[in-house]
């Protein structure tokens, strides 16, 4: 087992660290080295039901705390997370391969959601509605939705938890976190810090499991859970949505993307390359908002491909814990095989390999640029989730927008142009939830994160984020004299 004082191997339920009733455990390995980091409890639905019951029992007294009391528990938690920033970042790098500079950034990104929603807790305002008769007074209040389940992904082991539990805890809801089997240790580490922060037993629960389908189904179908928030793939999101139908559970889904990145003839090409590098190669291409398809206009096509390839050739690939490394490994064999398959398919269909294109060793793949890509290649249709940049040529603005929108997904889009009229036109025409205009990094706590079409529903973060964890109740006072 590797050294890190935050490593916890049991699940955290009702204020206790517990084993699975079956005694089963599973191994967590470092994708950069293949080394075992730890073995953690493998819970089944019976274990999970206990966590749900505990959370439901904790709900009334937790929601009755004042907003200020909930807020100060959250602030204790964020202080503890920041005090352990380096250790948490190292743990994340060990379990998901993301490079250390990015995991250090993720701790800050993660706590920003706790801080933001700890403040928002105090501003859950209602409304007074002018009545249509003098004997009535109409009021709207907002109340905690009830127990929230958060199913979170391996690519952001910390921030995707805090982006979901931040508003839930602020609104007065106990939480059940199911971190991913690939990278559960950060989730357990922050549960340990939540315990230290003083959340009452049952308010903050974290369960680890490899039985994702069964446990996910229970989280969807159990009536005591009132809200499910999931970040992950579109096929899994669809399955969870159909399972949630049985209890008409409220849902937030942040699913896959197929982000276009359009570079127009009138763009600042150097700025576009800089934005492309951030939005494509962040976390080795393994984020939902990473660019999947580049589109470059005829007039600048060759220049963009050439400059992008040069920048990509300079990326340093290796173990994310090593100094100066910019790109880590893929998360697992399945991810690696997908990348290989997408590149092979693109080349077979006529793409020109300009940079990279080879498996290095273990789970490492060379950052890659493919020119002369087309929309019929698998890489243009499916999320590659890896370090491959296919560049498609286009002639007109209409053609670029049409191709960009020609996908079932609609999470993030990016484009570069210096023409302000075009900026408005294209931003409004793109079918997605978020647009980067002359910008490759758009994620921030203060803005609403989420997608349209098959990229999901609901928004996380920002002033809109809290509403997804609250119910609106209308009060009609009659007989007023
Ligand atoms: C994600 O990949 O799901 C989240 C990316 C982000 O918050 O920037």
Short mmCIF file of C-alpha atoms and ligand atoms in Angstrom, two decimals:
data_model
loop_
_atom_site.label_atom_id
_atom_site.label_comp_id
_atom_site.label_asym_id
_atom_site.label_seq_id
_atom_site.Cartn_x
_atom_site.Cartn_y
_atom_site.Cartn_z
CA UNK A 1 0.00 0.00 0.00
CA UNK A 2 1.34 3.46 -0.88
CA UNK A 3 1.89 6.20 1.70
CA UNK A 4 -0.61 9.00 2.03
CA UNK A 5 -2.14 9.84 5.40
CA UNK A 6 -5.54 10.43 3.77
CA UNK A 7 -5.97 6.92 2.45
CA UNK A 8 -9.11 5.35 3.90
CA UNK A 9 -10.21 1.89 2.80
CA UNK A 10 -13.60 1.48 4.48
CA UNK A 11 -16.84 3.16 3.46
CA UNK A 12 -18.25 5.98 5.58
CA UNK A 13 -21.85 5.42 6.67
CA UNK A 14 -23.81 7.08 9.47
CA UNK A 15 -20.67 8.57 11.00
CA UNK A 16 -18.85 5.18 11.08
CA UNK A 17 -16.10 3.63 8.95
CA UNK A 18 -17.50 0.27 7.88
CA UNK A 19 -16.59 -2.83 5.88
CA UNK A 20 -18.92 -4.42 3.36
CA UNK A 21 -21.13 -6.99 5.13
CA UNK A 22 -19.80 -9.56 2.66
CA UNK A 23 -16.23 -8.66 3.64
CA UNK A 24 -15.44 -8.13 -0.04
CA UNK A 25 -12.85 -5.58 -1.18
CA UNK A 26 -11.44 -4.41 -4.50
CA UNK A 27 -8.06 -3.09 -5.57
CA UNK A 28 -7.29 0.44 -6.67
CA UNK A 29 -4.25 0.71 -8.94
CA UNK A 30 -2.14 3.58 -10.18
CA UNK A 31 -2.73 3.84 -13.95
CA UNK A 32 0.74 5.30 -14.49
CA UNK A 33 2.61 2.40 -12.86
CA UNK A 34 0.11 -0.42 -12.39
CA UNK A 35 1.02 -0.48 -8.68
CA UNK A 36 -1.56 -1.31 -6.03
CA UNK A 37 -2.48 1.79 -4.02
CA UNK A 38 -5.05 0.24 -1.67
CA UNK A 39 -7.92 -2.26 -1.40
CA UNK A 40 -11.26 -0.76 -0.45
CA UNK A 41 -14.65 -2.11 0.67
CA UNK A 42 -16.88 -3.48 -2.07
CA UNK A 43 -20.42 -2.75 -0.93
CA UNK A 44 -23.59 -4.30 -2.25
CA UNK A 45 -27.16 -3.04 -2.25
CA UNK A 46 -27.83 -4.29 1.28
CA UNK A 47 -24.96 -2.17 2.59
CA UNK A 48 -26.18 0.74 0.51
CA UNK A 49 -29.71 0.52 1.91
CA UNK A 50 -28.25 1.03 5.39
CA UNK A 51 -26.59 4.21 4.19
CA UNK A 52 -29.83 5.42 2.63
CA UNK A 53 -31.76 4.77 5.85
CA UNK A 54 -29.15 6.60 7.90
CA UNK A 55 -29.21 9.58 5.56
CA UNK A 56 -32.99 9.71 5.62
CA UNK A 57 -33.02 9.59 9.43
CA UNK A 58 -30.50 12.43 9.54
CA UNK A 59 -32.53 14.63 7.21
CA UNK A 60 -35.03 16.33 9.58
CA UNK A 61 -32.49 17.56 12.08
CA UNK A 62 -29.98 18.56 9.40
CA UNK A 63 -32.48 20.56 7.35
CA UNK A 64 -33.58 22.29 10.57
CA UNK A 65 -30.12 23.70 11.18
CA UNK A 66 -29.95 27.35 10.26
CA UNK A 67 -28.35 28.22 6.95
CA UNK A 68 -25.51 29.79 8.90
CA UNK A 69 -24.91 26.55 10.84
CA UNK A 70 -24.84 24.46 7.65
CA UNK A 71 -22.63 27.03 6.05
CA UNK A 72 -20.11 26.94 8.87
CA UNK A 73 -19.88 23.13 8.74
CA UNK A 74 -19.13 23.47 5.03
CA UNK A 75 -16.50 26.10 5.72
CA UNK A 76 -14.82 23.82 8.28
CA UNK A 77 -14.72 21.18 5.57
CA UNK A 78 -13.22 23.45 2.94
CA UNK A 79 -10.56 24.64 5.38
CA UNK A 80 -9.58 21.04 6.10
CA UNK A 81 -9.47 20.20 2.40
CA UNK A 82 -7.20 23.18 1.73
CA UNK A 83 -4.97 22.22 4.66
CA UNK A 84 -4.47 18.85 2.95
CA UNK A 85 -4.20 20.23 -0.57
CA UNK A 86 -0.86 18.60 -1.50
CA UNK A 87 -1.78 15.19 -0.13
CA UNK A 88 -5.16 15.23 -1.85
CA UNK A 89 -3.59 16.26 -5.14
CA UNK A 90 -1.03 13.44 -4.88
CA UNK A 91 -3.74 10.93 -4.07
CA UNK A 92 -5.75 12.04 -7.09
CA UNK A 93 -2.71 11.80 -9.35
CA UNK A 94 -1.97 8.32 -8.04
CA UNK A 95 -5.45 6.99 -8.59
CA UNK A 96 -6.52 8.68 -11.83
CA UNK A 97 -3.21 9.58 -13.50
CA UNK A 98 -3.98 13.30 -13.90
CA UNK A 99 -0.79 15.34 -13.64
CA UNK A 100 0.04 17.04 -10.35
CA UNK A 101 -0.30 20.62 -11.60
CA UNK A 102 -3.86 19.78 -12.64
CA UNK A 103 -4.78 17.91 -9.46
CA UNK A 104 -3.49 20.83 -7.36
CA UNK A 105 -5.78 23.00 -9.50
CA UNK A 106 -8.61 20.54 -8.97
CA UNK A 107 -8.40 20.96 -5.19
CA UNK A 108 -8.95 24.70 -5.65
CA UNK A 109 -11.69 24.10 -8.22
CA UNK A 110 -13.31 21.56 -5.87
CA UNK A 111 -13.33 23.79 -2.80
CA UNK A 112 -14.70 26.68 -4.87
CA UNK A 113 -18.02 24.78 -4.99
CA UNK A 114 -18.05 24.30 -1.22
CA UNK A 115 -17.28 27.96 -0.64
CA UNK A 116 -19.81 29.19 -3.20
CA UNK A 117 -22.68 27.06 -1.92
CA UNK A 118 -21.82 27.70 1.73
CA UNK A 119 -22.53 31.34 0.87
CA UNK A 120 -25.56 30.54 -1.28
CA UNK A 121 -27.09 28.63 1.67
CA UNK A 122 -27.76 32.00 3.27
CA UNK A 123 -29.48 33.40 0.20
CA UNK A 124 -32.21 30.89 -0.46
CA UNK A 125 -34.87 33.54 -0.87
CA UNK A 126 -38.52 32.94 -1.61
CA UNK A 127 -41.11 35.29 -3.12
CA UNK A 128 -44.22 37.22 -2.21
CA UNK A 129 -46.71 37.13 -5.10
CA UNK A 130 -49.36 39.86 -5.42
CA UNK A 131 -52.67 38.04 -4.94
CA UNK A 132 -55.69 38.50 -7.20
CA UNK A 133 -58.02 39.11 -4.24
CA UNK A 134 -57.53 41.20 -1.08
CA UNK A 135 -58.19 38.36 1.35
CA UNK A 136 -55.24 36.30 0.26
CA UNK A 137 -51.47 36.42 0.64
CA UNK A 138 -49.34 34.23 -1.63
CA UNK A 139 -45.85 33.17 -0.65
CA UNK A 140 -43.25 30.92 -2.25
CA UNK A 141 -40.65 29.17 -0.11
CA UNK A 142 -37.80 26.87 -1.10
CA UNK A 143 -37.07 23.74 0.91
CA UNK A 144 -34.47 21.00 0.95
CA UNK A 145 -35.35 18.25 -1.50
CA UNK A 146 -34.37 15.33 0.77
CA UNK A 147 -31.61 12.74 0.56
CA UNK A 148 -29.35 13.27 -2.47
CA UNK A 149 -27.32 10.56 -4.20
CA UNK A 150 -24.24 11.65 -6.13
CA UNK A 151 -22.67 9.24 -8.62
CA UNK A 152 -19.37 10.72 -9.66
CA UNK A 153 -16.69 10.03 -12.31
CA UNK A 154 -12.99 9.15 -12.12
CA UNK A 155 -11.77 12.08 -14.24
CA UNK A 156 -12.46 14.64 -11.48
CA UNK A 157 -12.34 12.56 -8.29
CA UNK A 158 -12.80 15.60 -6.05
CA UNK A 159 -14.48 18.46 -7.92
CA UNK A 160 -17.40 16.44 -9.28
CA UNK A 161 -18.24 15.39 -5.72
CA UNK A 162 -18.14 18.91 -4.32
CA UNK A 163 -20.06 20.33 -7.31
CA UNK A 164 -22.94 18.02 -6.37
CA UNK A 165 -22.78 17.78 -2.59
CA UNK A 166 -22.03 21.52 -2.22
CA UNK A 167 -25.56 22.62 -3.13
CA UNK A 168 -27.13 19.57 -1.48
CA UNK A 169 -25.47 20.15 1.90
CA UNK A 170 -26.12 23.87 1.66
CA UNK A 171 -29.81 23.27 0.98
CA UNK A 172 -30.18 20.93 3.97
CA UNK A 173 -29.92 17.55 2.26
CA UNK A 174 -27.88 14.58 3.54
CA UNK A 175 -25.79 12.98 0.80
CA UNK A 176 -24.73 9.54 -0.35
CA UNK A 177 -21.67 9.72 -2.55
CA UNK A 178 -20.76 6.83 -4.81
CA UNK A 179 -17.30 7.59 -6.15
CA UNK A 180 -16.02 5.61 -9.15
CA UNK A 181 -14.42 2.19 -8.67
CA UNK A 182 -11.41 3.39 -10.72
CA UNK A 183 -10.66 6.27 -8.33
CA UNK A 184 -12.54 6.00 -5.02
CA UNK A 185 -9.76 7.11 -2.65
CA UNK A 186 -10.14 10.86 -3.05
CA UNK A 187 -13.86 10.51 -2.33
CA UNK A 188 -13.07 8.54 0.85
CA UNK A 189 -10.39 11.07 1.83
CA UNK A 190 -12.80 13.98 1.63
CA UNK A 191 -15.41 11.95 3.53
CA UNK A 192 -12.81 11.62 6.28
CA UNK A 193 -12.35 15.41 6.21
CA UNK A 194 -16.15 15.86 6.28
CA UNK A 195 -16.20 13.73 9.45
CA UNK A 196 -13.50 15.95 10.96
CA UNK A 197 -15.49 19.04 9.90
CA UNK A 198 -18.29 17.94 12.22
CA UNK A 199 -21.21 17.00 9.96
CA UNK A 200 -23.69 15.05 12.13
CA UNK A 201 -23.79 11.24 11.63
CA UNK A 202 -25.75 10.24 8.53
CA UNK A 203 -25.42 13.59 6.79
CA UNK A 204 -22.33 12.75 4.74
CA UNK A 205 -22.00 9.15 3.51
CA UNK A 206 -19.61 7.58 1.00
CA UNK A 207 -19.89 4.06 -0.33
CA UNK A 208 -17.42 2.30 -2.61
CA UNK A 209 -18.41 -0.56 -4.88
CA UNK A 210 -17.67 -2.42 -8.07
CA UNK A 211 -21.35 -3.36 -8.32
CA UNK A 212 -22.15 -0.10 -10.05
CA UNK A 213 -25.21 -1.30 -11.95
CA UNK A 214 -26.95 -2.87 -8.95
CA UNK A 215 -26.04 -0.06 -6.56
CA UNK A 216 -26.96 2.58 -9.17
CA UNK A 217 -30.36 0.91 -9.63
CA UNK A 218 -30.97 0.97 -5.88
CA UNK A 219 -30.04 4.66 -5.71
CA UNK A 220 -32.52 5.33 -8.52
CA UNK A 221 -35.37 3.19 -7.23
CA UNK A 222 -35.20 3.70 -3.47
CA UNK A 223 -38.00 6.08 -2.48
CA UNK A 224 -35.96 7.62 0.33
CA UNK A 225 -33.61 9.17 -2.19
CA UNK A 226 -35.27 12.24 -3.62
CA UNK A 227 -32.64 13.45 -6.03
CA UNK A 228 -29.91 11.82 -8.08
CA UNK A 229 -27.07 13.72 -9.63
CA UNK A 230 -24.82 11.86 -12.05
CA UNK A 231 -21.78 12.77 -14.10
CA UNK A 232 -20.66 10.17 -16.60
CA UNK A 233 -21.44 8.65 -19.96
CA UNK A 234 -24.63 9.20 -21.95
CA UNK A 235 -25.55 5.48 -22.12
CA UNK A 236 -25.30 5.15 -18.32
CA UNK A 237 -27.20 8.43 -17.89
CA UNK A 238 -30.04 7.07 -20.03
CA UNK A 239 -30.18 3.87 -17.99
CA UNK A 240 -30.29 5.79 -14.70
CA UNK A 241 -33.00 8.06 -16.09
CA UNK A 242 -35.21 5.13 -16.98
CA UNK A 243 -34.64 3.57 -13.54
CA UNK A 244 -35.50 6.89 -11.86
CA UNK A 245 -38.86 6.90 -13.66
CA UNK A 246 -40.22 4.35 -11.15
CA UNK A 247 -40.07 6.93 -8.34
CA UNK A 248 -40.20 10.06 -10.54
CA UNK A 249 -36.93 11.01 -8.92
CA UNK A 250 -35.50 14.44 -9.67
CA UNK A 251 -32.40 14.12 -11.81
CA UNK A 252 -29.38 16.12 -12.86
CA UNK A 253 -27.34 14.51 -15.60
CA UNK A 254 -24.01 15.80 -16.82
CA UNK A 255 -23.17 13.44 -19.64
CA UNK A 256 -20.89 13.01 -22.61
CA UNK A 257 -19.91 15.61 -25.16
CA UNK A 258 -18.58 15.89 -28.69
CA UNK A 259 -17.21 19.39 -28.44
CA UNK A 260 -16.46 21.24 -31.67
CA UNK A 261 -13.64 23.81 -31.79
CA UNK A 262 -13.98 26.06 -34.84
CA UNK A 263 -11.15 28.25 -36.10
CA UNK A 264 -12.27 30.85 -38.62
CA UNK A 265 -10.02 32.57 -41.19
CA UNK A 266 -10.25 35.80 -39.20
CA UNK A 267 -9.07 34.21 -35.91
CA UNK A 268 -5.89 34.94 -34.00
CA UNK A 269 -4.26 31.58 -34.81
CA UNK A 270 -1.73 31.64 -31.99
CA UNK A 271 -4.50 32.30 -29.47
CA UNK A 272 -6.56 29.50 -31.06
CA UNK A 273 -3.66 27.06 -30.71
CA UNK A 274 -3.22 28.06 -27.07
CA UNK A 275 -6.95 27.54 -26.41
CA UNK A 276 -6.87 24.27 -28.34
CA UNK A 277 -4.04 22.91 -26.20
CA UNK A 278 -5.88 23.66 -22.98
CA UNK A 279 -9.25 22.41 -24.05
CA UNK A 280 -7.99 19.30 -25.86
CA UNK A 281 -5.17 18.09 -23.62
CA UNK A 282 -6.49 18.99 -20.18
CA UNK A 283 -6.45 15.71 -18.20
CA UNK A 284 -5.06 13.96 -21.29
CA UNK A 285 -8.27 14.65 -23.20
CA UNK A 286 -10.36 12.95 -20.53
CA UNK A 287 -12.92 15.59 -19.62
CA UNK A 288 -16.48 15.92 -20.89
CA UNK A 289 -15.71 19.40 -22.22
CA UNK A 290 -12.48 18.46 -24.02
CA UNK A 291 -12.51 19.23 -27.73
CA UNK A 292 -13.47 16.20 -29.77
CA UNK A 293 -13.48 17.74 -33.27
CA UNK A 294 -11.46 20.64 -34.61
CA UNK A 295 -12.78 22.56 -37.63
CA UNK A 296 -10.38 24.89 -39.43
CA UNK A 297 -11.35 27.16 -42.33
CA UNK A 298 -9.64 26.83 -45.75
CA UNK A 299 -7.59 30.02 -45.47
CA UNK A 300 -5.86 29.07 -42.22
CA UNK A 301 -6.17 25.27 -42.30
CA UNK A 302 -2.50 24.47 -42.99
CA UNK A 303 -1.19 27.11 -40.62
CA UNK A 304 -3.46 25.89 -37.78
CA UNK A 305 -2.54 22.22 -38.31
CA UNK A 306 1.15 23.08 -38.45
CA UNK A 307 1.14 25.24 -35.31
CA UNK A 308 -1.07 22.84 -33.37
CA UNK A 309 1.18 19.90 -34.28
CA UNK A 310 4.26 21.78 -33.18
CA UNK A 311 2.68 22.56 -29.79
CA UNK A 312 1.50 18.96 -29.40
CA UNK A 313 4.98 17.61 -30.23
CA UNK A 314 6.32 19.60 -27.26
CA UNK A 315 4.03 17.96 -24.67
CA UNK A 316 5.86 15.97 -22.00
CA UNK A 317 4.14 12.64 -21.30
CA UNK A 318 4.74 10.56 -18.16
CA UNK A 319 3.83 9.79 -14.57
CA UNK A 320 1.82 12.76 -13.33
CA UNK A 321 3.74 12.76 -10.04
CA UNK A 322 7.00 13.57 -11.85
CA UNK A 323 8.04 17.18 -12.20
CA UNK A 324 7.22 19.00 -15.46
CA UNK A 325 4.98 16.25 -16.84
CA UNK A 326 2.03 17.70 -18.78
CA UNK A 327 0.17 14.60 -19.95
CA UNK A 328 -0.46 11.44 -17.91
CA UNK A 329 -1.73 7.97 -18.78
CA UNK A 330 -5.19 6.96 -19.92
CA UNK A 331 -7.35 5.64 -17.10
CA UNK A 332 -7.46 1.99 -18.18
CA UNK A 333 -7.06 -0.55 -20.99
CA UNK A 334 -10.58 0.13 -22.28
CA UNK A 335 -9.78 3.84 -22.65
CA UNK A 336 -6.50 3.06 -24.38
CA UNK A 337 -8.12 0.62 -26.81
CA UNK A 338 -10.77 3.19 -27.70
CA UNK A 339 -8.11 5.75 -28.57
CA UNK A 340 -6.21 3.21 -30.70
CA UNK A 341 -9.41 2.19 -32.47
CA UNK A 342 -10.40 5.79 -33.23
CA UNK A 343 -6.98 6.59 -34.69
CA UNK A 344 -6.88 3.41 -36.78
CA UNK A 345 -10.37 4.06 -38.11
CA UNK A 346 -9.55 7.69 -38.97
CA UNK A 347 -6.38 6.71 -40.85
CA UNK A 348 -8.20 3.93 -42.69
CA UNK A 349 -10.78 6.50 -43.82
CA UNK A 350 -8.15 8.91 -45.16
CA UNK A 351 -6.94 11.01 -42.21
CA UNK A 352 -3.29 12.11 -42.40
CA UNK A 353 -1.20 11.41 -39.29
CA UNK A 354 0.73 14.60 -38.59
CA UNK A 355 1.87 14.03 -35.03
CA UNK A 356 1.98 11.11 -32.58
CA UNK A 357 -0.36 8.21 -33.31
CA UNK A 358 1.45 5.53 -31.32
CA UNK A 359 0.91 3.59 -28.14
CA UNK A 360 3.98 4.26 -25.96
CA UNK A 361 3.88 1.76 -23.08
CA UNK A 362 1.43 0.77 -20.35
CA UNK A 363 -1.51 3.17 -20.55
CA UNK A 364 0.44 5.97 -22.25
CA UNK A 365 -0.48 7.12 -25.76
CA UNK A 366 1.30 9.81 -27.77
CA UNK A 367 -0.55 13.13 -28.06
CA UNK A 368 -1.76 13.00 -31.65
CA UNK A 369 -2.88 15.29 -34.47
CA UNK A 370 -4.81 13.98 -37.48
CA UNK A 371 -5.30 16.26 -40.48
CA UNK A 372 -7.91 15.79 -43.25
CA UNK A 373 -10.35 14.28 -40.79
CA UNK A 374 -14.01 14.01 -41.82
CA UNK A 375 -17.35 13.84 -40.08
CA UNK A 376 -17.89 10.19 -41.07
CA UNK A 377 -14.96 8.96 -38.95
CA UNK A 378 -15.75 7.29 -35.62
CA UNK A 379 -13.67 9.92 -33.86
CA UNK A 380 -16.04 12.64 -35.10
CA UNK A 381 -19.10 10.80 -33.84
CA UNK A 382 -18.00 9.31 -30.51
CA UNK A 383 -16.25 10.93 -27.57
CA UNK A 384 -12.59 9.86 -27.90
CA UNK A 385 -11.70 10.74 -24.27
CA UNK A 386 -8.01 10.73 -25.09
CA UNK A 387 -5.15 12.83 -26.49
CA UNK A 388 -6.16 12.87 -30.16
CA UNK A 389 -6.97 16.01 -32.16
CA UNK A 390 -8.67 15.39 -35.53
CA UNK A 391 -8.85 18.51 -37.74
CA UNK A 392 -11.68 18.82 -40.27
CA UNK A 393 -11.58 21.40 -43.11
CA UNK A 394 -14.50 23.75 -43.87
CA UNK A 395 -15.22 26.64 -46.25
CA UNK A 396 -18.15 28.68 -44.92
CA UNK A 397 -19.55 29.70 -41.54
CA UNK A 398 -22.85 27.91 -42.30
CA UNK A 399 -20.99 24.70 -43.09
CA UNK A 400 -18.98 24.89 -39.85
CA UNK A 401 -22.06 25.47 -37.71
CA UNK A 402 -23.97 22.71 -39.49
CA UNK A 403 -21.15 20.21 -38.92
CA UNK A 404 -20.61 21.35 -35.33
CA UNK A 405 -24.30 20.75 -34.56
CA UNK A 406 -24.43 17.45 -36.43
CA UNK A 407 -24.16 15.34 -33.28
CA UNK A 408 -26.50 14.01 -30.59
CA UNK A 409 -24.36 15.75 -27.97
CA UNK A 410 -24.47 19.38 -26.88
CA UNK A 411 -22.23 20.08 -23.91
CA UNK A 412 -19.41 22.55 -24.74
CA UNK A 413 -18.39 24.27 -27.99
CA UNK A 414 -15.52 26.61 -28.77
CA UNK A 415 -14.69 28.94 -31.62
CA UNK A 416 -12.14 31.59 -32.52
CA UNK A 417 -12.93 34.68 -34.59
CA UNK A 418 -12.15 38.39 -34.37
CA UNK A 419 -15.43 39.45 -35.99
CA UNK A 420 -17.87 40.48 -33.26
CA UNK A 421 -20.91 39.95 -35.51
CA UNK A 422 -19.80 36.42 -36.29
CA UNK A 423 -19.15 35.84 -32.59
CA UNK A 424 -22.77 36.57 -31.74
CA UNK A 425 -24.17 34.67 -34.73
CA UNK A 426 -22.16 31.51 -34.11
CA UNK A 427 -22.55 31.56 -30.31
CA UNK A 428 -26.32 31.72 -30.73
CA UNK A 429 -26.42 29.07 -33.47
CA UNK A 430 -24.39 26.40 -31.68
CA UNK A 431 -26.58 23.75 -30.03
CA UNK A 432 -24.89 23.29 -26.66
CA UNK A 433 -24.98 24.40 -23.04
CA UNK A 434 -21.65 26.27 -22.94
CA UNK A 435 -19.62 28.19 -25.50
CA UNK A 436 -16.01 29.35 -25.30
CA UNK A 437 -15.54 32.33 -27.61
CA UNK A 438 -11.84 32.96 -28.13
CA UNK A 439 -11.35 30.92 -24.95
CA UNK A 440 -10.45 27.28 -24.34
CA UNK A 441 -11.06 27.00 -20.60
CA UNK A 442 -14.62 27.78 -19.57
CA UNK A 443 -15.22 25.86 -16.33
CA UNK A 444 -15.76 27.99 -13.23
CA UNK A 445 -17.96 27.81 -10.15
CA UNK A 446 -19.65 31.10 -10.97
CA UNK A 447 -21.08 29.94 -14.33
CA UNK A 448 -23.73 27.26 -15.02
CA UNK A 449 -22.20 23.97 -16.19
CA UNK A 450 -24.36 21.58 -18.21
CA UNK A 451 -25.54 20.50 -21.60
CA UNK A 452 -28.43 20.14 -24.02
CA UNK A 453 -29.57 17.27 -26.26
CA UNK A 454 -28.02 13.97 -25.10
CA UNK A 455 -25.40 15.73 -23.00
CA UNK A 456 -27.82 15.84 -20.12
CA UNK A 457 -30.08 18.06 -18.09
CA UNK A 458 -29.76 20.48 -15.22
CA UNK A 459 -26.97 22.93 -14.43
CA UNK A 460 -24.27 22.72 -11.79
CA UNK A 461 -22.52 25.60 -10.04
CA UNK A 462 -23.45 29.29 -10.25
CA UNK A 463 -26.55 31.02 -8.94
CA UNK A 464 -28.66 28.44 -10.83
CA UNK A 465 -27.05 25.40 -9.17
CA UNK A 466 -28.89 25.54 -5.85
CA UNK A 467 -32.38 25.34 -7.36
CA UNK A 468 -31.76 21.80 -8.60
CA UNK A 469 -31.46 20.66 -4.96
CA UNK A 470 -34.56 22.41 -3.64
CA UNK A 471 -38.30 22.09 -3.96
CA UNK A 472 -40.51 25.12 -4.46
CA UNK A 473 -43.55 25.28 -2.20
CA UNK A 474 -46.41 27.73 -2.66
CA UNK A 475 -48.29 28.90 0.47
CA UNK A 476 -51.71 30.49 0.08
CA UNK A 477 -52.91 32.37 3.19
CA UNK A 478 -56.69 32.88 2.93
CA UNK A 479 -59.28 34.78 4.97
CA UNK A 480 -57.03 37.79 5.55
CA UNK A 481 -59.06 40.72 6.88
C1 LIG B 1 -16.26 16.86 -16.59
O1 LIG B 1 -15.45 16.43 -17.38
O2 LIG B 1 -17.25 16.19 -16.31
C2 LIG B 1 -16.13 18.18 -15.88
C3 LIG B 1 -15.22 19.11 -16.55
C4 LIG B 1 -15.13 20.45 -15.87
O3 LIG B 1 -15.74 20.70 -14.82
O4 LIG B 1 -14.43 21.27 -16.42
#
